[in-house]
CSV table of C-alpha atoms and ligand atoms in Angstrom, one decimal:
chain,number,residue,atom,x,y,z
A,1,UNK,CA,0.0,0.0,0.0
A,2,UNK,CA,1.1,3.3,-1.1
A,3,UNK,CA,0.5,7.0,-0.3
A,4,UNK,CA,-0.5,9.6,-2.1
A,5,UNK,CA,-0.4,13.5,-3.0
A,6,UNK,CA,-3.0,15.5,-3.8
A,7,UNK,CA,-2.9,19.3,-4.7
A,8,UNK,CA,-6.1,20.9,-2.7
A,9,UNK,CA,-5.9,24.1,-5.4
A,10,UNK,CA,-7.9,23.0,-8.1
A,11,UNK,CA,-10.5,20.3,-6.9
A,12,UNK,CA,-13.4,20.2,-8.9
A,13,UNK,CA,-16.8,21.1,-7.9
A,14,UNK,CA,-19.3,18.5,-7.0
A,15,UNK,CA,-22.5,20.8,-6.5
A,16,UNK,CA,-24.3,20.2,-9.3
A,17,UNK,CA,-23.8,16.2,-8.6
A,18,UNK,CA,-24.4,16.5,-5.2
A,19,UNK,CA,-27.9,18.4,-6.4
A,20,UNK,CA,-28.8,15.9,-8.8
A,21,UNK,CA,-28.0,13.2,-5.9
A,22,UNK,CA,-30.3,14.6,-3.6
A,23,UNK,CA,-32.8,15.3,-5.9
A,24,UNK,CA,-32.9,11.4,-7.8
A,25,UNK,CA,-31.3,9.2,-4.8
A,26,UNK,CA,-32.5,11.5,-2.0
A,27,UNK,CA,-28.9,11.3,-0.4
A,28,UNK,CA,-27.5,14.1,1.6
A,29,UNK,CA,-24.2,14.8,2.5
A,30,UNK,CA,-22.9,16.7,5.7
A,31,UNK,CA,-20.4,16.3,8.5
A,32,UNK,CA,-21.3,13.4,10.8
A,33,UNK,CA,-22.3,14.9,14.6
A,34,UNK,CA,-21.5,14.0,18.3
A,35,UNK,CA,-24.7,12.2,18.9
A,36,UNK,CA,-24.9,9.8,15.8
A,37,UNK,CA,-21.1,8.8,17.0
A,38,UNK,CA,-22.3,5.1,17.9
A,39,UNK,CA,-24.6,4.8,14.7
A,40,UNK,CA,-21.8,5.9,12.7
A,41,UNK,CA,-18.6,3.6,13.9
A,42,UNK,CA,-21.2,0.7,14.3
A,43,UNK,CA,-21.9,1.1,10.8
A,44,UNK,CA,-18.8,1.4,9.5
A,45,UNK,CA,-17.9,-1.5,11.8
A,46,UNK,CA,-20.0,-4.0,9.9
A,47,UNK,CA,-19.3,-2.3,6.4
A,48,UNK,CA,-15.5,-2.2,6.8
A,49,UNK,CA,-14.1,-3.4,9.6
A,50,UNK,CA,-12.1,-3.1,13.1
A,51,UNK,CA,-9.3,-1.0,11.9
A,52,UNK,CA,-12.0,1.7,10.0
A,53,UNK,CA,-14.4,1.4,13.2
A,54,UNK,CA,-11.0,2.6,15.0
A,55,UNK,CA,-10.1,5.5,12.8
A,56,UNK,CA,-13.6,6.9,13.0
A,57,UNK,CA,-14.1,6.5,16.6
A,58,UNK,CA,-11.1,9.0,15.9
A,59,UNK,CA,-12.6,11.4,13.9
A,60,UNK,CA,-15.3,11.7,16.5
A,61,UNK,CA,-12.9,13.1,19.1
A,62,UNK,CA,-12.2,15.9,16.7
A,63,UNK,CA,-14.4,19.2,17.2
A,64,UNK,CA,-15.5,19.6,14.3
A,65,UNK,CA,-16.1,16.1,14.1
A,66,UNK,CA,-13.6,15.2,11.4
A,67,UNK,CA,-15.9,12.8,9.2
A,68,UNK,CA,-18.3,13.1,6.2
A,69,UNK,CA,-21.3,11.3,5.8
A,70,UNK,CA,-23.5,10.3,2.9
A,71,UNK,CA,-27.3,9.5,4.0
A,72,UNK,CA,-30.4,8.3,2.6
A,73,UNK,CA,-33.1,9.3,4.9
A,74,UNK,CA,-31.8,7.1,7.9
A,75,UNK,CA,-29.5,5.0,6.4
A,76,UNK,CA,-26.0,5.7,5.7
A,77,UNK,CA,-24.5,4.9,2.1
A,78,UNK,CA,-21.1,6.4,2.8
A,79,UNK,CA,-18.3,7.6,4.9
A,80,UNK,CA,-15.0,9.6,4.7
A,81,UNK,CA,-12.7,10.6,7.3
A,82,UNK,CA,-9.3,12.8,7.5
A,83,UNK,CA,-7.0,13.8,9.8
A,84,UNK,CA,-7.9,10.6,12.1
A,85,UNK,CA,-4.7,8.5,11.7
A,86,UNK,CA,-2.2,11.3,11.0
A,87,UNK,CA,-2.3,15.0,10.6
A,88,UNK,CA,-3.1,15.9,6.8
A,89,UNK,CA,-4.3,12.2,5.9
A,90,UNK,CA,-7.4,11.4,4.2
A,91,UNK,CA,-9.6,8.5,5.0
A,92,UNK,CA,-10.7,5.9,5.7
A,93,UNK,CA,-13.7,5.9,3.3
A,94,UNK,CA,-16.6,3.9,1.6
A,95,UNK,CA,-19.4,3.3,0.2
A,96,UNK,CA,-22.0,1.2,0.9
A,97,UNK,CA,-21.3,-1.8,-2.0
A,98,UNK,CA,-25.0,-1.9,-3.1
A,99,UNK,CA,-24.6,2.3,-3.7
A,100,UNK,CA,-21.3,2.3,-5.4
A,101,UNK,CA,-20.9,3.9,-9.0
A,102,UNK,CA,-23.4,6.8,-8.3
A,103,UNK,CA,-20.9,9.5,-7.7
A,104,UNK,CA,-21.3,9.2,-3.3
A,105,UNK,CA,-17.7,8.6,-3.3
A,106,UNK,CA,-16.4,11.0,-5.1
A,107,UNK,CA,-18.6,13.5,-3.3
A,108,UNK,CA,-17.2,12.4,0.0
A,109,UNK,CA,-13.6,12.5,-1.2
A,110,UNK,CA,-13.8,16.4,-2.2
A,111,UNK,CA,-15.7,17.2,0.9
A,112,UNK,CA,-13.2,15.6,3.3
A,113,UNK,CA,-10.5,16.8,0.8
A,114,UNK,CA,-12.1,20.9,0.8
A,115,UNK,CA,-12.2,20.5,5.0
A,116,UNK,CA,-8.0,20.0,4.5
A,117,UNK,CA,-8.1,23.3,2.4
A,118,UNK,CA,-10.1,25.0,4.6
A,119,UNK,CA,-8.2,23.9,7.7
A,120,UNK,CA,-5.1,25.4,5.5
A,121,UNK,CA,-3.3,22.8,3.8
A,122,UNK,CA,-1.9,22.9,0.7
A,123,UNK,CA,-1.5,19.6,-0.4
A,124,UNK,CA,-3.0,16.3,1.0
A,125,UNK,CA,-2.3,12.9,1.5
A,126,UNK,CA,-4.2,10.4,0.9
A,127,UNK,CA,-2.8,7.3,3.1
A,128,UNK,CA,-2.2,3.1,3.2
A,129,UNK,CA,-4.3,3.6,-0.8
A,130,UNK,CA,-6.6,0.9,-2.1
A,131,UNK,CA,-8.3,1.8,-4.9
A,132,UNK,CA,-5.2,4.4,-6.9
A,133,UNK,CA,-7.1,4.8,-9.8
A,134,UNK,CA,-10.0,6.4,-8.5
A,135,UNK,CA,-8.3,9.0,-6.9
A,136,UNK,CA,-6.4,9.5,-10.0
A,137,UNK,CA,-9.5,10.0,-11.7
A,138,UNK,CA,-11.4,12.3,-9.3
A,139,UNK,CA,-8.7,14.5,-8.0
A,140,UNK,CA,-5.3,13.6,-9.7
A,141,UNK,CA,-3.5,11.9,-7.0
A,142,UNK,CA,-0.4,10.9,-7.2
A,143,UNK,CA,1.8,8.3,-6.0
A,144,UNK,CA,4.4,9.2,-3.2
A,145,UNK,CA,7.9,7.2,-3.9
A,146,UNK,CA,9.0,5.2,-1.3
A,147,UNK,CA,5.5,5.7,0.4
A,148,UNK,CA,5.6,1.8,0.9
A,149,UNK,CA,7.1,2.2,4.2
A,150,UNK,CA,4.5,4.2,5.3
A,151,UNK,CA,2.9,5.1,8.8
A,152,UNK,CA,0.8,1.9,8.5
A,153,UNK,CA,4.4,-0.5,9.0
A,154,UNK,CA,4.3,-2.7,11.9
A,155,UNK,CA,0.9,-2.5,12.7
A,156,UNK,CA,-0.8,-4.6,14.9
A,157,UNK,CA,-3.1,-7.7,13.7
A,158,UNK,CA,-5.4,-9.8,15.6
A,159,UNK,CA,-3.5,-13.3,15.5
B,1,LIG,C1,-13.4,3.5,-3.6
B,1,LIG,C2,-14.9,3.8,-3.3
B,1,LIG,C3,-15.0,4.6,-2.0
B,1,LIG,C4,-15.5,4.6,-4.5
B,1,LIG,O1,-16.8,4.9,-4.1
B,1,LIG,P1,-18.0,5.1,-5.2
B,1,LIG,O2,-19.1,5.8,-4.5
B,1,LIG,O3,-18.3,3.8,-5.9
B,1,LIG,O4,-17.2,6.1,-6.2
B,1,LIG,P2,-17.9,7.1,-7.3
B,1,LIG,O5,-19.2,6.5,-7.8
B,1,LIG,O6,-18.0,8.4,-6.7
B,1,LIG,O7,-16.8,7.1,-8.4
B,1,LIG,C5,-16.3,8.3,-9.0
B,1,LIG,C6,-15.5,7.9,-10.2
B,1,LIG,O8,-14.4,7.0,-9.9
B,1,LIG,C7,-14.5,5.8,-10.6
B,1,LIG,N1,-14.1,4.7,-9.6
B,1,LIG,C8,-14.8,4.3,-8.5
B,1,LIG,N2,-14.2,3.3,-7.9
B,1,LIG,C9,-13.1,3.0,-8.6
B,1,LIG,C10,-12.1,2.1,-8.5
B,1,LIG,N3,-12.0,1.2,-7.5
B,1,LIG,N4,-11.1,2.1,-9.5
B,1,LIG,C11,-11.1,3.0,-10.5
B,1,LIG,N5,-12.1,3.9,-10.7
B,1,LIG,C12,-13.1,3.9,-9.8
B,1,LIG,C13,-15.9,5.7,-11.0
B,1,LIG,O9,-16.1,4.9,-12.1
B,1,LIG,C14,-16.3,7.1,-11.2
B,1,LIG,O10,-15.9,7.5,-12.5
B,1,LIG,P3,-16.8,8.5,-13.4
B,1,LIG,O11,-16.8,9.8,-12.7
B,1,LIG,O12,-16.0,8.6,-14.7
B,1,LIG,O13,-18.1,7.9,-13.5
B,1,LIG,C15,-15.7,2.5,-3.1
B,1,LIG,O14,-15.5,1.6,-4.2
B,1,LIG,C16,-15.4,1.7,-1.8
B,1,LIG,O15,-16.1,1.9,-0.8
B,1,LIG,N6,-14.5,0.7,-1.9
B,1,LIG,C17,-14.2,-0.1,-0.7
B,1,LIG,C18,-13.5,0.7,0.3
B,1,LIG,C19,-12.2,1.3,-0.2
B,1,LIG,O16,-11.4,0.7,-0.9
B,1,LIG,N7,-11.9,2.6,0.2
B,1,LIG,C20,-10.7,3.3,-0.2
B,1,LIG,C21,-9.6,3.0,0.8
B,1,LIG,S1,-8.1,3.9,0.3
């Protein structure tokens, strides 16, 4: 798993996706708050796992709660986190599998991405990456050389 580097001066606008999303999927987005915080890492819990649940749990000690959600009436489709694991990191993030390919993810991404602006960042990383060529696509992400031995080196696993 590698890092990446994204530039937070030109990110693209979402609004007239996130419009049409709310208008044909009736899916919000907005910034996850204090008393959802079970609903939320339980949910991303059973999506994605103990390590994600752990990094959100994160995100909630934050004030603002560092974490983007994605909702359709009361059920979440989506997630994004930063700054949980290290200062200036994006993620974790998902998208519920059934609701994947509608755009929620890329949404998320620039949202989480355009708090790192507005927090003062010029760049931002995007850590441990799965999925390279989606944030290639969306935002132009590059690979960080060497980024292999990363942060996420020696961490613990359940054995
Ligand atoms: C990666 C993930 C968040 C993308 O969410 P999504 O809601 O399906 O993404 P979107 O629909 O917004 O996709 C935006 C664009 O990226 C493309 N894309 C999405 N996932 C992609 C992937 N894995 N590889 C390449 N391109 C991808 C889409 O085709 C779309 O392109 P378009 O704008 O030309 O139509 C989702 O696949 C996911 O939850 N994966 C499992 C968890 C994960 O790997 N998280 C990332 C950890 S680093």
């Amino acid at each position: 798993m590698k890092d990446m580097l994204v530039r937070l001066q030109d990110l693209p606008s979402v609004l007239s996706l996130e419009k049409s999303l709310e208008k044909k999927e009736k899916i919000i987005f907005r910034k996850a708050i204090a008393p959802e915080k079970h609903l939320v890492c339980e949910w991303v819990h059973q999506e994605f796992g103990d390590y994600w649940k752990s990094e959100v749990e994160v995100a909630f000690t934050r004030q603002p709660i560092t974490c983007w959600i994605a909702q359709r009436g009361n059920t979440l489709v989506g997630f994004a986190c930063y700054e949980t694991t290290a200062k200036n990191f994006f993620g974790p993030t998902g998208t519920l599998e059934s609701e994947r390919g509608k755009g929620i993810g890329k949404i998320l991404l620039i949202k989480a991405l355009e708090s790192l602006k507005e927090m003062g960042y010029g760049y931002a990383i995007i850590g441990g990456v799965g999925p390279a060529e989606f944030y290639e696509k969306v935002v132009g992400a590059k690979e960080i050389e060497g980024s292999e031995i990363s942060i996420y080196q020696n961490l613990l696993r359940k054995s």
